[in-house]
PDB file of C-alpha atoms in Angstrom:
ATOM      1  CA  UNK A  50      88.658  89.276  -1.473  1.00  0.00           C
ATOM      2  CA  UNK A  51      85.241  87.929  -2.397  1.00  0.00           C
ATOM      3  CA  UNK A  52      84.973  84.210  -3.150  1.00  0.00           C
ATOM      4  CA  UNK A  53      83.568  84.918  -6.631  1.00  0.00           C
ATOM      5  CA  UNK A  54      84.449  87.949  -8.722  1.00  0.00           C
ATOM      6  CA  UNK A  55      82.471  89.037 -11.774  1.00  0.00           C
ATOM      7  CA  UNK A  56      82.751  92.254 -13.755  1.00  0.00           C
ATOM      8  CA  UNK A  57      79.317  93.923 -13.547  1.00  0.00           C
ATOM      9  CA  UNK A  58      79.724  95.662 -16.900  1.00  0.00           C
ATOM     10  CA  UNK A  59      77.529  96.925 -18.433  1.00  0.00           C
ATOM     11  CA  UNK A  60      78.383  95.223 -21.710  1.00  0.00           C
ATOM     12  CA  UNK A  61      76.793  96.413 -24.954  1.00  0.00           C
ATOM     13  CA  UNK A  62      77.222  94.519 -28.241  1.00  0.00           C
ATOM     14  CA  UNK A  63      75.614  94.542 -31.695  1.00  0.00           C
ATOM     15  CA  UNK A  64      73.274  91.750 -32.723  1.00  0.00           C
ATOM     16  CA  UNK A  65      75.186  88.744 -34.060  1.00  0.00           C
ATOM     17  CA  UNK A  66      78.303  89.394 -31.979  1.00  0.00           C
ATOM     18  CA  UNK A  67      80.071  86.748 -29.928  1.00  0.00           C
ATOM     19  CA  UNK A  68      79.791  87.571 -26.243  1.00  0.00           C
ATOM     20  CA  UNK A  69      82.314  86.451 -23.648  1.00  0.00           C
ATOM     21  CA  UNK A  70      81.427  86.580 -19.959  1.00  0.00           C
ATOM     22  CA  UNK A  71      83.664  85.367 -17.173  1.00  0.00           C
ATOM     23  CA  UNK A  72      84.176  84.918 -13.450  1.00  0.00           C
ATOM     24  CA  UNK A  73      87.138  84.202 -11.255  1.00  0.00           C
ATOM     25  CA  UNK A  74      87.043  82.505  -7.890  1.00  0.00           C
ATOM     26  CA  UNK A  75      89.371  81.965  -4.960  1.00  0.00           C
ATOM     27  CA  UNK A  76      88.061  78.801  -3.279  1.00  0.00           C
ATOM     28  CA  UNK A  77      89.445  75.625  -4.832  1.00  0.00           C
ATOM     29  CA  UNK A  78      86.692  73.618  -3.102  1.00  0.00           C
ATOM     30  CA  UNK A  79      84.158  74.734  -5.713  1.00  0.00           C
ATOM     31  CA  UNK A  80      83.265  71.789  -7.955  1.00  0.00           C
ATOM     32  CA  UNK A  81      79.941  72.784  -9.515  1.00  0.00           C
ATOM     33  CA  UNK A  82      79.750  75.779 -11.830  1.00  0.00           C
ATOM     34  CA  UNK A  83      76.570  77.348 -13.140  1.00  0.00           C
ATOM     35  CA  UNK A  84      75.476  80.256 -15.283  1.00  0.00           C
ATOM     36  CA  UNK A  85      72.105  81.822 -14.600  1.00  0.00           C
ATOM     37  CA  UNK A  86      70.305  84.428 -16.707  1.00  0.00           C
ATOM     38  CA  UNK A  87      68.128  87.028 -14.994  1.00  0.00           C
ATOM     39  CA  UNK A  88      65.715  89.299 -16.811  1.00  0.00           C
ATOM     40  CA  UNK A  89      64.593  92.507 -15.144  1.00  0.00           C
ATOM     41  CA  UNK A  90      62.166  91.939 -12.250  1.00  0.00           C
ATOM     42  CA  UNK A  91      62.412  88.157 -12.640  1.00  0.00           C
ATOM     43  CA  UNK A  92      64.213  85.395 -10.758  1.00  0.00           C
ATOM     44  CA  UNK A  93      67.392  83.814 -12.139  1.00  0.00           C
ATOM     45  CA  UNK A  94      66.989  81.004 -14.699  1.00  0.00           C
ATOM     46  CA  UNK A  95      69.576  78.237 -15.059  1.00  0.00           C
ATOM     47  CA  UNK A  96      71.376  78.361 -18.427  1.00  0.00           C
ATOM     48  CA  UNK A  97      74.383  76.081 -18.085  1.00  0.00           C
ATOM     49  CA  UNK A  98      75.700  73.651 -15.498  1.00  0.00           C
ATOM     50  CA  UNK A  99      79.164  72.082 -15.404  1.00  0.00           C
ATOM     51  CA  UNK A 100      80.735  69.704 -12.942  1.00  0.00           C
ATOM     52  CA  UNK A 101      84.497  70.134 -12.445  1.00  0.00           C
ATOM     53  CA  UNK A 102      86.609  71.164 -15.451  1.00  0.00           C
ATOM     54  CA  UNK A 103      85.930  71.173 -19.173  1.00  0.00           C
ATOM     55  CA  UNK A 104      83.590  72.571 -21.767  1.00  0.00           C
ATOM     56  CA  UNK A 105      79.883  72.201 -22.275  1.00  0.00           C
ATOM     57  CA  UNK A 106      77.895  73.371 -25.275  1.00  0.00           C
ATOM     58  CA  UNK A 107      74.148  73.924 -25.590  1.00  0.00           C
ATOM     59  CA  UNK A 108      72.968  75.584 -28.768  1.00  0.00           C
ATOM     60  CA  UNK A 109      74.472  79.082 -28.959  1.00  0.00           C
ATOM     61  CA  UNK A 110      75.904  78.832 -25.442  1.00  0.00           C
ATOM     62  CA  UNK A 111      79.266  77.362 -24.398  1.00  0.00           C
ATOM     63  CA  UNK A 112      80.490  77.150 -20.819  1.00  0.00           C
ATOM     64  CA  UNK A 113      84.146  76.608 -19.974  1.00  0.00           C
ATOM     65  CA  UNK A 114      85.753  75.838 -16.639  1.00  0.00           C
ATOM     66  CA  UNK A 115      89.505  76.120 -16.021  1.00  0.00           C
ATOM     67  CA  UNK A 116      90.067  74.965 -12.460  1.00  0.00           C
ATOM     68  CA  UNK A 117      93.833  75.433 -12.659  1.00  0.00           C
ATOM     69  CA  UNK A 118      93.287  79.157 -13.237  1.00  0.00           C
ATOM     70  CA  UNK A 119      90.080  79.342 -11.137  1.00  0.00           C
ATOM     71  CA  UNK A 120      88.349  80.917 -14.120  1.00  0.00           C
ATOM     72  CA  UNK A 121      85.019  80.180 -15.780  1.00  0.00           C
ATOM     73  CA  UNK A 122      83.544  81.571 -18.974  1.00  0.00           C
ATOM     74  CA  UNK A 123      80.280  81.712 -20.863  1.00  0.00           C
ATOM     75  CA  UNK A 124      80.276  82.342 -24.593  1.00  0.00           C
ATOM     76  CA  UNK A 125      77.180  83.359 -26.515  1.00  0.00           C
ATOM     77  CA  UNK A 126      77.348  82.996 -30.295  1.00  0.00           C
ATOM     78  CA  UNK A 127      75.163  84.930 -32.723  1.00  0.00           C
ATOM     79  CA  UNK A 128      73.811  87.073 -29.888  1.00  0.00           C
ATOM     80  CA  UNK A 129      70.187  88.218 -30.124  1.00  0.00           C
ATOM     81  CA  UNK A 130      68.341  91.163 -28.556  1.00  0.00           C
ATOM     82  CA  UNK A 131      66.445  88.587 -26.488  1.00  0.00           C
ATOM     83  CA  UNK A 132      69.774  87.689 -24.838  1.00  0.00           C
ATOM     84  CA  UNK A 133      69.766  91.120 -23.163  1.00  0.00           C
ATOM     85  CA  UNK A 134      69.761  90.313 -19.449  1.00  0.00           C
ATOM     86  CA  UNK A 135      72.029  90.027 -16.429  1.00  0.00           C
ATOM     87  CA  UNK A 136      74.213  86.920 -16.429  1.00  0.00           C
ATOM     88  CA  UNK A 137      75.165  85.495 -13.048  1.00  0.00           C
ATOM     89  CA  UNK A 138      77.862  82.920 -12.442  1.00  0.00           C
ATOM     90  CA  UNK A 139      77.334  80.630  -9.448  1.00  0.00           C
ATOM     91  CA  UNK A 140      79.423  77.982  -7.749  1.00  0.00           C
ATOM     92  CA  UNK A 141      78.968  75.247  -5.183  1.00  0.00           C
ATOM     93  CA  UNK A 142      81.272  73.032  -3.154  1.00  0.00           C
ATOM     94  CA  UNK A 143      80.945  69.271  -3.239  1.00  0.00           C
ATOM     95  CA  UNK A 144      79.345  67.876  -0.105  1.00  0.00           C
ATOM     96  CA  UNK A 145      78.486  69.826   3.024  1.00  0.00           C
ATOM     97  CA  UNK A 146      76.811  73.150   2.264  1.00  0.00           C
ATOM     98  CA  UNK A 147      73.972  73.465  -0.233  1.00  0.00           C
ATOM     99  CA  UNK A 148      74.784  77.136  -0.675  1.00  0.00           C
ATOM    100  CA  UNK A 149      75.329  78.552  -4.146  1.00  0.00           C
ATOM    101  CA  UNK A 150      77.793  81.451  -4.191  1.00  0.00           C
ATOM    102  CA  UNK A 151      76.889  83.947  -6.902  1.00  0.00           C
ATOM    103  CA  UNK A 152      78.897  86.613  -8.673  1.00  0.00           C
ATOM    104  CA  UNK A 153      77.510  90.133  -8.903  1.00  0.00           C
ATOM    105  CA  UNK A 154      76.218  89.534 -12.429  1.00  0.00           C
ATOM    106  CA  UNK A 155      77.121  91.147 -15.759  1.00  0.00           C
ATOM    107  CA  UNK A 156      74.438  93.261 -17.433  1.00  0.00           C
ATOM    108  CA  UNK A 157      74.398  92.548 -21.176  1.00  0.00           C
ATOM    109  CA  UNK A 158      72.586  94.543 -23.847  1.00  0.00           C
ATOM    110  CA  UNK A 159      72.414  93.253 -27.431  1.00  0.00           C
ATOM    111  CA  UNK A 160      71.511  96.043 -29.816  1.00  0.00           C
ATOM    112  CA  UNK A 161      69.478  95.258 -32.957  1.00  0.00           C
TER     113      UNK A 161
ATOM    114  CA  UNK B  34      54.605  72.438 -13.917  1.00  0.00           C
ATOM    115  CA  UNK B  35      53.482  75.902 -12.901  1.00  0.00           C
ATOM    116  CA  UNK B  36      56.863  77.044 -11.611  1.00  0.00           C
ATOM    117  CA  UNK B  37      57.813  78.506  -8.246  1.00  0.00           C
ATOM    118  CA  UNK B  38      55.226  80.983  -7.003  1.00  0.00           C
ATOM    119  CA  UNK B  39      55.976  83.792  -4.551  1.00  0.00           C
ATOM    120  CA  UNK B  40      53.553  86.126  -2.832  1.00  0.00           C
ATOM    121  CA  UNK B  41      53.286  89.003  -2.514  1.00  0.00           C
ATOM    122  CA  UNK B  42      55.332  90.358  -5.445  1.00  0.00           C
ATOM    123  CA  UNK B  43      55.870  93.658  -3.672  1.00  0.00           C
ATOM    124  CA  UNK B  44      55.700  94.666  -0.027  1.00  0.00           C
ATOM    125  CA  UNK B  45      56.149  98.149   1.402  1.00  0.00           C
ATOM    126  CA  UNK B  46      56.373  98.406   5.153  1.00  0.00           C
ATOM    127  CA  UNK B  47      57.456 100.804   7.834  1.00  0.00           C
ATOM    128  CA  UNK B  48      60.556 100.199   9.907  1.00  0.00           C
ATOM    129  CA  UNK B  49      59.764  98.091  12.942  1.00  0.00           C
ATOM    130  CA  UNK B  50      56.849  96.196  11.385  1.00  0.00           C
ATOM    131  CA  UNK B  51      56.774  92.445  10.823  1.00  0.00           C
ATOM    132  CA  UNK B  52      56.387  90.995   7.337  1.00  0.00           C
ATOM    133  CA  UNK B  53      55.782  87.469   6.038  1.00  0.00           C
ATOM    134  CA  UNK B  54      56.409  86.112   2.554  1.00  0.00           C
ATOM    135  CA  UNK B  55      55.108  82.882   1.061  1.00  0.00           C
ATOM    136  CA  UNK B  56      56.712  80.509  -1.438  1.00  0.00           C
ATOM    137  CA  UNK B  57      55.019  77.630  -3.245  1.00  0.00           C
ATOM    138  CA  UNK B  58      57.662  75.415  -4.880  1.00  0.00           C
ATOM    139  CA  UNK B  59      57.265  73.173  -7.908  1.00  0.00           C
ATOM    140  CA  UNK B  60      55.044  70.373  -6.648  1.00  0.00           C
ATOM    141  CA  UNK B  61      57.437  67.424  -6.904  1.00  0.00           C
ATOM    142  CA  UNK B  62      60.450  69.347  -5.535  1.00  0.00           C
ATOM    143  CA  UNK B  63      61.385  68.401  -1.988  1.00  0.00           C
ATOM    144  CA  UNK B  64      64.201  70.952  -1.628  1.00  0.00           C
ATOM    145  CA  UNK B  65      63.425  74.630  -1.003  1.00  0.00           C
ATOM    146  CA  UNK B  66      65.814  77.570  -0.675  1.00  0.00           C
ATOM    147  CA  UNK B  67      65.574  81.232   0.271  1.00  0.00           C
ATOM    148  CA  UNK B  68      68.001  83.787  -1.140  1.00  0.00           C
ATOM    149  CA  UNK B  69      68.207  87.573  -0.817  1.00  0.00           C
ATOM    150  CA  UNK B  70      69.302  89.896  -3.617  1.00  0.00           C
ATOM    151  CA  UNK B  71      70.091  93.596  -3.345  1.00  0.00           C
ATOM    152  CA  UNK B  72      70.481  95.947  -6.291  1.00  0.00           C
ATOM    153  CA  UNK B  73      73.606  95.282  -8.307  1.00  0.00           C
ATOM    154  CA  UNK B  74      74.476  92.135  -6.371  1.00  0.00           C
ATOM    155  CA  UNK B  75      74.025  88.441  -6.932  1.00  0.00           C
ATOM    156  CA  UNK B  76      71.655  86.437  -4.741  1.00  0.00           C
ATOM    157  CA  UNK B  77      72.912  85.541  -1.247  1.00  0.00           C
ATOM    158  CA  UNK B  78      71.944  82.281   0.406  1.00  0.00           C
ATOM    159  CA  UNK B  79      69.713  82.484   3.480  1.00  0.00           C
ATOM    160  CA  UNK B  80      68.410  79.008   4.271  1.00  0.00           C
ATOM    161  CA  UNK B  81      67.587  75.553   2.870  1.00  0.00           C
ATOM    162  CA  UNK B  82      64.891  72.953   3.598  1.00  0.00           C
ATOM    163  CA  UNK B  83      64.689  69.328   2.632  1.00  0.00           C
ATOM    164  CA  UNK B  84      61.048  68.402   3.035  1.00  0.00           C
ATOM    165  CA  UNK B  85      60.024  70.033   6.332  1.00  0.00           C
ATOM    166  CA  UNK B  86      63.488  70.003   7.888  1.00  0.00           C
ATOM    167  CA  UNK B  87      65.529  73.205   7.879  1.00  0.00           C
ATOM    168  CA  UNK B  88      69.010  71.812   7.265  1.00  0.00           C
ATOM    169  CA  UNK B  89      71.133  74.898   6.721  1.00  0.00           C
ATOM    170  CA  UNK B  90      71.013  78.542   7.766  1.00  0.00           C
ATOM    171  CA  UNK B  91      73.327  81.356   6.745  1.00  0.00           C
ATOM    172  CA  UNK B  92      74.886  83.718   9.255  1.00  0.00           C
ATOM    173  CA  UNK B  93      72.970  86.378   7.305  1.00  0.00           C
ATOM    174  CA  UNK B  94      69.795  84.971   8.847  1.00  0.00           C
ATOM    175  CA  UNK B  95      69.694  86.987  12.054  1.00  0.00           C
ATOM    176  CA  UNK B  96      67.372  86.271  14.980  1.00  0.00           C
ATOM    177  CA  UNK B  97      64.787  88.557  13.382  1.00  0.00           C
ATOM    178  CA  UNK B  98      64.410  86.151  10.461  1.00  0.00           C
ATOM    179  CA  UNK B  99      62.550  82.869  10.673  1.00  0.00           C
ATOM    180  CA  UNK B 100      61.617  80.428   7.952  1.00  0.00           C
ATOM    181  CA  UNK B 101      59.264  77.496   8.105  1.00  0.00           C
ATOM    182  CA  UNK B 102      58.081  74.719   5.847  1.00  0.00           C
ATOM    183  CA  UNK B 103      55.567  72.971   8.090  1.00  0.00           C
ATOM    184  CA  UNK B 104      54.262  70.242   5.780  1.00  0.00           C
ATOM    185  CA  UNK B 105      57.149  70.014   3.368  1.00  0.00           C
ATOM    186  CA  UNK B 106      55.246  71.926   0.708  1.00  0.00           C
ATOM    187  CA  UNK B 107      54.978  75.736   0.859  1.00  0.00           C
ATOM    188  CA  UNK B 108      57.337  77.839   2.949  1.00  0.00           C
ATOM    189  CA  UNK B 109      57.092  81.165   4.750  1.00  0.00           C
ATOM    190  CA  UNK B 110      59.824  83.653   5.566  1.00  0.00           C
ATOM    191  CA  UNK B 111      59.073  86.108   8.372  1.00  0.00           C
ATOM    192  CA  UNK B 112      61.107  89.190   9.221  1.00  0.00           C
ATOM    193  CA  UNK B 113      60.389  90.755  12.595  1.00  0.00           C
ATOM    194  CA  UNK B 114      61.101  94.385  13.481  1.00  0.00           C
ATOM    195  CA  UNK B 115      62.126  95.246   9.940  1.00  0.00           C
ATOM    196  CA  UNK B 116      65.053  97.578   9.330  1.00  0.00           C
ATOM    197  CA  UNK B 117      65.879  99.670   6.269  1.00  0.00           C
ATOM    198  CA  UNK B 118      68.775  97.315   5.555  1.00  0.00           C
ATOM    199  CA  UNK B 119      66.272  94.505   5.019  1.00  0.00           C
ATOM    200  CA  UNK B 120      65.102  96.161   1.793  1.00  0.00           C
ATOM    201  CA  UNK B 121      65.875  93.641  -0.944  1.00  0.00           C
ATOM    202  CA  UNK B 122      64.399  91.088  -3.315  1.00  0.00           C
ATOM    203  CA  UNK B 123      63.678  87.841  -1.476  1.00  0.00           C
ATOM    204  CA  UNK B 124      63.935  84.897  -3.828  1.00  0.00           C
ATOM    205  CA  UNK B 125      62.656  81.386  -3.285  1.00  0.00           C
ATOM    206  CA  UNK B 126      63.957  78.426  -5.279  1.00  0.00           C
ATOM    207  CA  UNK B 127      63.272  74.715  -5.378  1.00  0.00           C
ATOM    208  CA  UNK B 128      64.947  71.593  -6.700  1.00  0.00           C
ATOM    209  CA  UNK B 129      64.694  67.824  -6.585  1.00  0.00           C
ATOM    210  CA  UNK B 130      66.913  65.525  -4.568  1.00  0.00           C
ATOM    211  CA  UNK B 131      68.292  64.184  -7.849  1.00  0.00           C
ATOM    212  CA  UNK B 132      69.404  67.627  -9.035  1.00  0.00           C
ATOM    213  CA  UNK B 133      70.567  68.591  -5.566  1.00  0.00           C
ATOM    214  CA  UNK B 134      71.394  72.217  -5.065  1.00  0.00           C
ATOM    215  CA  UNK B 135      72.982  73.008  -8.372  1.00  0.00           C
ATOM    216  CA  UNK B 136      69.923  73.188 -10.583  1.00  0.00           C
ATOM    217  CA  UNK B 137      67.614  75.596  -8.856  1.00  0.00           C
ATOM    218  CA  UNK B 138      64.303  76.862 -10.190  1.00  0.00           C
ATOM    219  CA  UNK B 139      63.698  80.374  -8.900  1.00  0.00           C
ATOM    220  CA  UNK B 140      60.487  82.283  -8.394  1.00  0.00           C
ATOM    221  CA  UNK B 141      60.116  85.921  -9.419  1.00  0.00           C
ATOM    222  CA  UNK B 142      60.753  87.083  -5.885  1.00  0.00           C
ATOM    223  CA  UNK B 143      59.148  89.393  -3.347  1.00  0.00           C
ATOM    224  CA  UNK B 144      60.502  92.949  -3.459  1.00  0.00           C
ATOM    225  CA  UNK B 145      60.580  94.376   0.068  1.00  0.00           C
ATOM    226  CA  UNK B 146      60.890  98.102   0.698  1.00  0.00           C
ATOM    227  CA  UNK B 147      61.299  99.232   4.309  1.00  0.00           C
ATOM    228  CA  UNK B 148      60.588 102.936   4.796  1.00  0.00           C
TER     229      UNK B 148
END
């Protein structure tokens, strides 16, 4: 079992839809949870960052962390064609290693 | 802030050749990371520098791989005796000590193809 599991999709939605992306993980030592967005032929770009459990909102994006279920989510409201990209979840333990552990990424297409 | 710069963007080489990639981080960032990403996968951690000190290396970083950051600014990643399995996107990222390793700024990567 991989430490971080993410459905690779692809996911196709119409413009304006609410998008839900999620990851599960197996290692309870993860304390930092991130969502990165990656456009084709580009490096990942940090979208959301959450420490421990709870919700965080930034504009059209909401990140949720449920540590009891080892489940994290990213919601995109009023999705736009410019949101079409691969979304990667990433996690890090507190202390010790500086390594981020990434999911495989979910490829999202928002159709106009 | 010009972002993280990686050169070259693409490299095609024959199996058995040596290749070297360069990364220039954001100027005030003292932390520098190398990751590798293959098609359909998320990035995998290779190594991490704080200033010029290499503080962490992944088991993925075999003896054929070596990374340096001699003056705590730019970094190089060298792969000796390349193999077809080394074909991947090599990503460099940087961050500040304040943001630690969670908030990484990535470059656009060097795409390596080993024939």
